[in-house]
Tab-separated table of N, CA and C in Angstrom:
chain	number	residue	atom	x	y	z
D	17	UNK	N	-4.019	-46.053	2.019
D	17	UNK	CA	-4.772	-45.178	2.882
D	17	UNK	C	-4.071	-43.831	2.969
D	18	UNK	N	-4.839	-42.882	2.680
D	18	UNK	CA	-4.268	-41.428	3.029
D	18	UNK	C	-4.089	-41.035	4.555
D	19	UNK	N	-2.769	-40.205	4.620
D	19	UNK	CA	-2.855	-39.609	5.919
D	19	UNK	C	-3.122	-37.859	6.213
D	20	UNK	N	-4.151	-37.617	5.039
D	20	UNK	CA	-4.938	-36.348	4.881
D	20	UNK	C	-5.700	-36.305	6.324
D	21	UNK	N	-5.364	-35.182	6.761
D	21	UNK	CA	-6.308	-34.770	8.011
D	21	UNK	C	-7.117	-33.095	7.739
D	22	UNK	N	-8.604	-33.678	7.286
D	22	UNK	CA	-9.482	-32.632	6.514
D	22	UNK	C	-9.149	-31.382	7.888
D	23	UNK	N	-9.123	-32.013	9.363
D	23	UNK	CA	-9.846	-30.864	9.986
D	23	UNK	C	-8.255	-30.052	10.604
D	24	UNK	N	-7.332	-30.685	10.313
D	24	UNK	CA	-5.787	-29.568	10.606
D	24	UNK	C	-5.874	-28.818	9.046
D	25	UNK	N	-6.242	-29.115	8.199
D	25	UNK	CA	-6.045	-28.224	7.107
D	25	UNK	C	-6.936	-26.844	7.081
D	26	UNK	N	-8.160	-27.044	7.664
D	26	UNK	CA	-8.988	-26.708	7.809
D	26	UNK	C	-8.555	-26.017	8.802
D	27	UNK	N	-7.970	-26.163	9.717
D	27	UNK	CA	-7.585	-25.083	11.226
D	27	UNK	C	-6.612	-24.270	10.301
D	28	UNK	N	-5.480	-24.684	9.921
D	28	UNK	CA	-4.812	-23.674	8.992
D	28	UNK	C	-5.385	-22.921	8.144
D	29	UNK	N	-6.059	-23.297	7.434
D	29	UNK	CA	-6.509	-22.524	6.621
D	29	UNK	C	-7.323	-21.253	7.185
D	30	UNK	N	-8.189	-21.490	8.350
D	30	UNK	CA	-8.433	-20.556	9.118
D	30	UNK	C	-7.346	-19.731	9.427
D	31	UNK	N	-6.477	-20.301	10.097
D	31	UNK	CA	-5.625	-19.600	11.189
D	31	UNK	C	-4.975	-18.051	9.943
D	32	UNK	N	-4.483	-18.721	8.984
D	32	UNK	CA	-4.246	-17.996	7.544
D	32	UNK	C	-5.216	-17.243	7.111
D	33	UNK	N	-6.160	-17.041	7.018
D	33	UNK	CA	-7.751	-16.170	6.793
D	33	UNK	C	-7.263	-14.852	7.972
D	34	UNK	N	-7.079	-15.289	9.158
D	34	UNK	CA	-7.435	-14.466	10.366
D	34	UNK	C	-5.954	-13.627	10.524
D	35	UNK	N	-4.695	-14.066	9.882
D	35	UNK	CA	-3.359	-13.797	9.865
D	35	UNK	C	-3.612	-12.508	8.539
D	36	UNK	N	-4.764	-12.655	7.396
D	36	UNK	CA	-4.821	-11.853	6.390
D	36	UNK	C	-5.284	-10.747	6.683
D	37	UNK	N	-6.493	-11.757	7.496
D	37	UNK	CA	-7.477	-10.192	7.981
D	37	UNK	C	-6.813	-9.277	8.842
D	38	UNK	N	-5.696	-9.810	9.603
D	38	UNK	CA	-4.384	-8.629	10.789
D	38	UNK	C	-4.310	-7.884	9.835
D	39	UNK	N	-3.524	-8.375	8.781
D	39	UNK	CA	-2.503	-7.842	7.850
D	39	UNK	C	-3.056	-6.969	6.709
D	40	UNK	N	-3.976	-6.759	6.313
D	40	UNK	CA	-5.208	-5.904	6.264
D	40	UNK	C	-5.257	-4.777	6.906
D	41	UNK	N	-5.692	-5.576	8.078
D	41	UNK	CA	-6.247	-4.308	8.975
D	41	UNK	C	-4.972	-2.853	9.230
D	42	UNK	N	-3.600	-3.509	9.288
D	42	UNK	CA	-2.203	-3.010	9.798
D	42	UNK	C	-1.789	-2.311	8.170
D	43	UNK	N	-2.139	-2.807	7.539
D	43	UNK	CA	-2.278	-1.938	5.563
D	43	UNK	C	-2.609	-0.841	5.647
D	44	UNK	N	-4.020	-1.252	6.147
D	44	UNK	CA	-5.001	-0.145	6.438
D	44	UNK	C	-4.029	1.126	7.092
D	45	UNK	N	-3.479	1.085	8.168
D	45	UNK	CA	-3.323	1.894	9.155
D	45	UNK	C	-1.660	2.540	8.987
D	46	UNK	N	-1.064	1.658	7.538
D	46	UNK	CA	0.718	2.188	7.687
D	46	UNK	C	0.244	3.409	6.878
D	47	UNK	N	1.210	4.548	7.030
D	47	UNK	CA	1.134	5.695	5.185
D	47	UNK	C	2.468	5.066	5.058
D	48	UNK	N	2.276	5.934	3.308
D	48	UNK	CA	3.512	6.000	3.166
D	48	UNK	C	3.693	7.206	2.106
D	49	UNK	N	4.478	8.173	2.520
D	49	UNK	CA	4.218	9.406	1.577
D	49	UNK	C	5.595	9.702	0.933
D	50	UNK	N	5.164	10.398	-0.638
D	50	UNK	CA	6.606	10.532	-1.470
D	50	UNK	C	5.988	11.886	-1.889
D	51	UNK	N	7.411	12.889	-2.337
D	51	UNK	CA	6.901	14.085	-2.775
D	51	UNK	C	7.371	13.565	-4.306
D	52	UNK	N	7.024	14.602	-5.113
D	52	UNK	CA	7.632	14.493	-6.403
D	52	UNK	C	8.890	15.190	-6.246
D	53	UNK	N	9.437	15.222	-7.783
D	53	UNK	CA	11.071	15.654	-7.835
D	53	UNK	C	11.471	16.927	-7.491
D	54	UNK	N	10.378	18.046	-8.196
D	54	UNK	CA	10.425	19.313	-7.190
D	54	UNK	C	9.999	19.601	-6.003
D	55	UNK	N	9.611	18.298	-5.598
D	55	UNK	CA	9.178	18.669	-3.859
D	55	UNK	C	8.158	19.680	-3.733
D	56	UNK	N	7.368	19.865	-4.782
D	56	UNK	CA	6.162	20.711	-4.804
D	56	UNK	C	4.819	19.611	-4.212
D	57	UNK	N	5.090	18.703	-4.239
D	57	UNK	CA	3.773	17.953	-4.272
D	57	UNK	C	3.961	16.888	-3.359
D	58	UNK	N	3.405	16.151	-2.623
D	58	UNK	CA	3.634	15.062	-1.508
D	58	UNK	C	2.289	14.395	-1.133
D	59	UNK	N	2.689	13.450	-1.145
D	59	UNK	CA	1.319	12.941	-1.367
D	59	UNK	C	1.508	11.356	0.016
D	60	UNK	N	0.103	11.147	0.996
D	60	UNK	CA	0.320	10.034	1.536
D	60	UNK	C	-0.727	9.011	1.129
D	61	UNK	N	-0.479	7.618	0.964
D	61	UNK	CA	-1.446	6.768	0.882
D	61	UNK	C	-1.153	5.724	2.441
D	62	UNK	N	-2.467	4.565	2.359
D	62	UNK	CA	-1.953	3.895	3.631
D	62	UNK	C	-1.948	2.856	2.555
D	63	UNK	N	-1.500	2.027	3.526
D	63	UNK	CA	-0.582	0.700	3.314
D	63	UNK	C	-1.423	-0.310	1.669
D	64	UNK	N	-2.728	0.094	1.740
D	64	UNK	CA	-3.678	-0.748	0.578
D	64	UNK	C	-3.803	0.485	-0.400
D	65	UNK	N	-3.061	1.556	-0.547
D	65	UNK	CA	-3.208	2.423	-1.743
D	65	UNK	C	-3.739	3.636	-1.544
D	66	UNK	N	-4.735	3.499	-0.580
D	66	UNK	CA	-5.865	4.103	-0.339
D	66	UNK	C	-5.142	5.863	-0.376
D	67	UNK	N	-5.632	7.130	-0.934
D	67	UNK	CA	-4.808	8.322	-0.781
D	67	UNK	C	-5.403	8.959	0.688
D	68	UNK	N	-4.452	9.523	1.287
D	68	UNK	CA	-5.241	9.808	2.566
D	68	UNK	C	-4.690	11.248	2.476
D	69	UNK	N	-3.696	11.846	1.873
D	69	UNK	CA	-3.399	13.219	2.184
D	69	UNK	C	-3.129	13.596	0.689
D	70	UNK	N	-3.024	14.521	0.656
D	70	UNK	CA	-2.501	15.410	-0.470
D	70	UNK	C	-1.679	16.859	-0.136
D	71	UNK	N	-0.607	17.178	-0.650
D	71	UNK	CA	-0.400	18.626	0.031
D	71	UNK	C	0.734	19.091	-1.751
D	72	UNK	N	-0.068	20.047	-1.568
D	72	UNK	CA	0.368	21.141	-2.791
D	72	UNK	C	1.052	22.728	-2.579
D	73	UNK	N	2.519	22.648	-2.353
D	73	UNK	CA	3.192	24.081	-1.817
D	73	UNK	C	2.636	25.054	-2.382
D	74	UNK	N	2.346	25.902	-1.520
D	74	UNK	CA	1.936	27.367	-2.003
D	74	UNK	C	2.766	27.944	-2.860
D	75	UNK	N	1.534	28.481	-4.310
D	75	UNK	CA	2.022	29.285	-5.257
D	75	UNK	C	2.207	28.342	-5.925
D	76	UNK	N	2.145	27.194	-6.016
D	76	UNK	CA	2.370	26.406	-7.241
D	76	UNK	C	1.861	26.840	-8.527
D	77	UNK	N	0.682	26.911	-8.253
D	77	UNK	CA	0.078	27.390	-9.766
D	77	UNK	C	0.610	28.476	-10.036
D	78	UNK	N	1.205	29.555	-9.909
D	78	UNK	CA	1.622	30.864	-10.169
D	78	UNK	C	2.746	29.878	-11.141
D	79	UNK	N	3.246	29.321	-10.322
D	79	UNK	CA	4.621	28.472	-11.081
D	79	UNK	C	4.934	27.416	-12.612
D	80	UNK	N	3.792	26.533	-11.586
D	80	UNK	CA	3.840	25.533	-12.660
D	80	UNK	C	2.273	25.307	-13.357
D	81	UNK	N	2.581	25.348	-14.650
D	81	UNK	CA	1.406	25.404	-15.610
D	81	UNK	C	0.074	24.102	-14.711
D	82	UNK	N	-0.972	24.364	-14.971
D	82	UNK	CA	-1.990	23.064	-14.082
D	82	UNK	C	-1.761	21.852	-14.804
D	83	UNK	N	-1.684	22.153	-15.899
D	83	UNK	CA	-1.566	20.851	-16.664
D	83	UNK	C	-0.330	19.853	-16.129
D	84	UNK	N	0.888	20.612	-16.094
D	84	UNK	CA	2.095	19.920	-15.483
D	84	UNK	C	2.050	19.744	-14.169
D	85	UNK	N	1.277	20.688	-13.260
D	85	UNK	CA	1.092	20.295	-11.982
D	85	UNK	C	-0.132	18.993	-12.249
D	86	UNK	N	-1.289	18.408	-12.911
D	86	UNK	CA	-1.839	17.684	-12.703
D	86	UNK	C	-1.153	16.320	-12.690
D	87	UNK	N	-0.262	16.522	-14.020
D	87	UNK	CA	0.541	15.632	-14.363
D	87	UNK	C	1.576	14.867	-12.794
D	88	UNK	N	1.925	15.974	-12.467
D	88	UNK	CA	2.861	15.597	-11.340
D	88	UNK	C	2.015	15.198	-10.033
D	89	UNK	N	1.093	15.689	-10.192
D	89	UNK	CA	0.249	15.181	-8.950
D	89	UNK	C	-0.113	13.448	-9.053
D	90	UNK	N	-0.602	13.193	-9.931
D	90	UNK	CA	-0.595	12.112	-10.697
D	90	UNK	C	0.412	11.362	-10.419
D	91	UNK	N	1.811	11.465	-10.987
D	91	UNK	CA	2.894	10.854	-10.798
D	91	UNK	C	2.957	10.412	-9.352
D	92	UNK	N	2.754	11.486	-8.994
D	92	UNK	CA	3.041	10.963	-7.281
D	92	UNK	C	2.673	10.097	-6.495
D	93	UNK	N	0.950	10.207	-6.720
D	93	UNK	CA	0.664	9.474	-6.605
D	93	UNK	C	0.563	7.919	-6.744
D	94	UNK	N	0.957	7.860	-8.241
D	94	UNK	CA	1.351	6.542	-8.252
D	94	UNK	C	3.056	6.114	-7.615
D	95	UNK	N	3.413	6.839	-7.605
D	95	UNK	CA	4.868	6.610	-6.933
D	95	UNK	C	4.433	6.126	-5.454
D	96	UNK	N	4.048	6.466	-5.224
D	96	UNK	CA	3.487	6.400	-3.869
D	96	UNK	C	2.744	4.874	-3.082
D	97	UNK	N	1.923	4.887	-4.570
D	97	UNK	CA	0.654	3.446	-4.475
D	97	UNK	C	1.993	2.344	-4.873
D	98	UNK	N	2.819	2.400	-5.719
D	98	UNK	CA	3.812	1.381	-6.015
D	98	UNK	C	4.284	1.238	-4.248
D	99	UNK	N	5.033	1.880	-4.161
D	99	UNK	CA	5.589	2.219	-2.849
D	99	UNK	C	4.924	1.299	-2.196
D	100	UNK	N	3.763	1.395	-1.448
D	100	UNK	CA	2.885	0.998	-1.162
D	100	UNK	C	2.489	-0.799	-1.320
D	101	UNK	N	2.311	-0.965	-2.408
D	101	UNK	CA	2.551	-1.704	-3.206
D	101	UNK	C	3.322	-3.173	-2.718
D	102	UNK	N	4.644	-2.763	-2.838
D	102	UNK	CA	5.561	-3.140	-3.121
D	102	UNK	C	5.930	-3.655	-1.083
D	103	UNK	N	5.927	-2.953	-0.224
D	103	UNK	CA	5.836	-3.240	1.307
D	103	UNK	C	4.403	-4.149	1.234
D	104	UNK	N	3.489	-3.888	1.101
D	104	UNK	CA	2.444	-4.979	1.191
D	104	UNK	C	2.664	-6.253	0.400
D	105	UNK	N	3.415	-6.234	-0.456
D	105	UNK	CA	3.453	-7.644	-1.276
D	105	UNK	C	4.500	-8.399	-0.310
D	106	UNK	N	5.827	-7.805	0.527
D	106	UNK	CA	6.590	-8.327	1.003
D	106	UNK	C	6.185	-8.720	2.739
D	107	UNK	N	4.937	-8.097	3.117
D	107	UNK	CA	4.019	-8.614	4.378
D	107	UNK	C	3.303	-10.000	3.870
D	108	UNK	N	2.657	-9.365	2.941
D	108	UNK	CA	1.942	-10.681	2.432
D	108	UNK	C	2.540	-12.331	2.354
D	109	UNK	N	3.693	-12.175	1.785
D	109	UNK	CA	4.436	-12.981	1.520
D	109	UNK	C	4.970	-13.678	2.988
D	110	UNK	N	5.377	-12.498	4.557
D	110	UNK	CA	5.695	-13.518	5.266
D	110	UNK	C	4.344	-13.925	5.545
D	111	UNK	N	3.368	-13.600	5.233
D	111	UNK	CA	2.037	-14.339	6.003
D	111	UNK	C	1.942	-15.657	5.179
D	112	UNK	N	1.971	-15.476	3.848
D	112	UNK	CA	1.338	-16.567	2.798
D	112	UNK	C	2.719	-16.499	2.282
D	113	UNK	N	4.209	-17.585	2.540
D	113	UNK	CA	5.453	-17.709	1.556
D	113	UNK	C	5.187	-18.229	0.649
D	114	UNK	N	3.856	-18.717	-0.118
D	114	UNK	CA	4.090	-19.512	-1.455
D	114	UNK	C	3.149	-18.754	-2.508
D	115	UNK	N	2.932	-17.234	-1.903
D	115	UNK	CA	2.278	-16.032	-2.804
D	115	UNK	C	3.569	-16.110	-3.709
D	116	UNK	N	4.914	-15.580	-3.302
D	116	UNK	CA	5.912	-15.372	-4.213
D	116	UNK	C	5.795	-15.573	-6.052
């Protein structure tokens, strides 16, 4: 005879759904912003990637060619979404320890 109990698995498994959907919601709402290496460019995303700011120092373009500024804008951005990234995988994990 099993000592499976369908309806505690079933409460967990909820309780874990509703612990995701917090942890979500609190994604939603962290930034986290990196400039690039010349500090020309800074960029914020929130906690799920999402880009929420952008800021480009004045005169850049006088400076740096667009192409290399696109480039770096770019970069940043993903520097940023890793960033990002990388704090949400380690929330996740205390919610769900066997994501690892």
């Amino acid at each position: 005879m099993s000592n499976f109990d369908a309806g505690s698995a079933l409460d967990a498994l909820a309780e874990q759904q509703q612990q995701l959907a917090r942890l979500e919601a609190e994604l939603a709402e962290e930034k986290h912003s990196v400039r690039s290496a010349d500090g020309r460019i800074e960029v914020t995303v929130n906690g799920l990637g999402a880009l929420s700011d952008l800021v480009i120092a004045p005169g850049s373009l006088r400076i740096v060619p667009a192409d290399q500024l696109g480039a770096q804008i770019v970069a940043t951005i993903h520097a940023a979404r890793a960033a990002a990234g990388e704090r949400a995988q380690e929330r996740l994990i205390s919610v769900l320890p066997n994501f690892a």
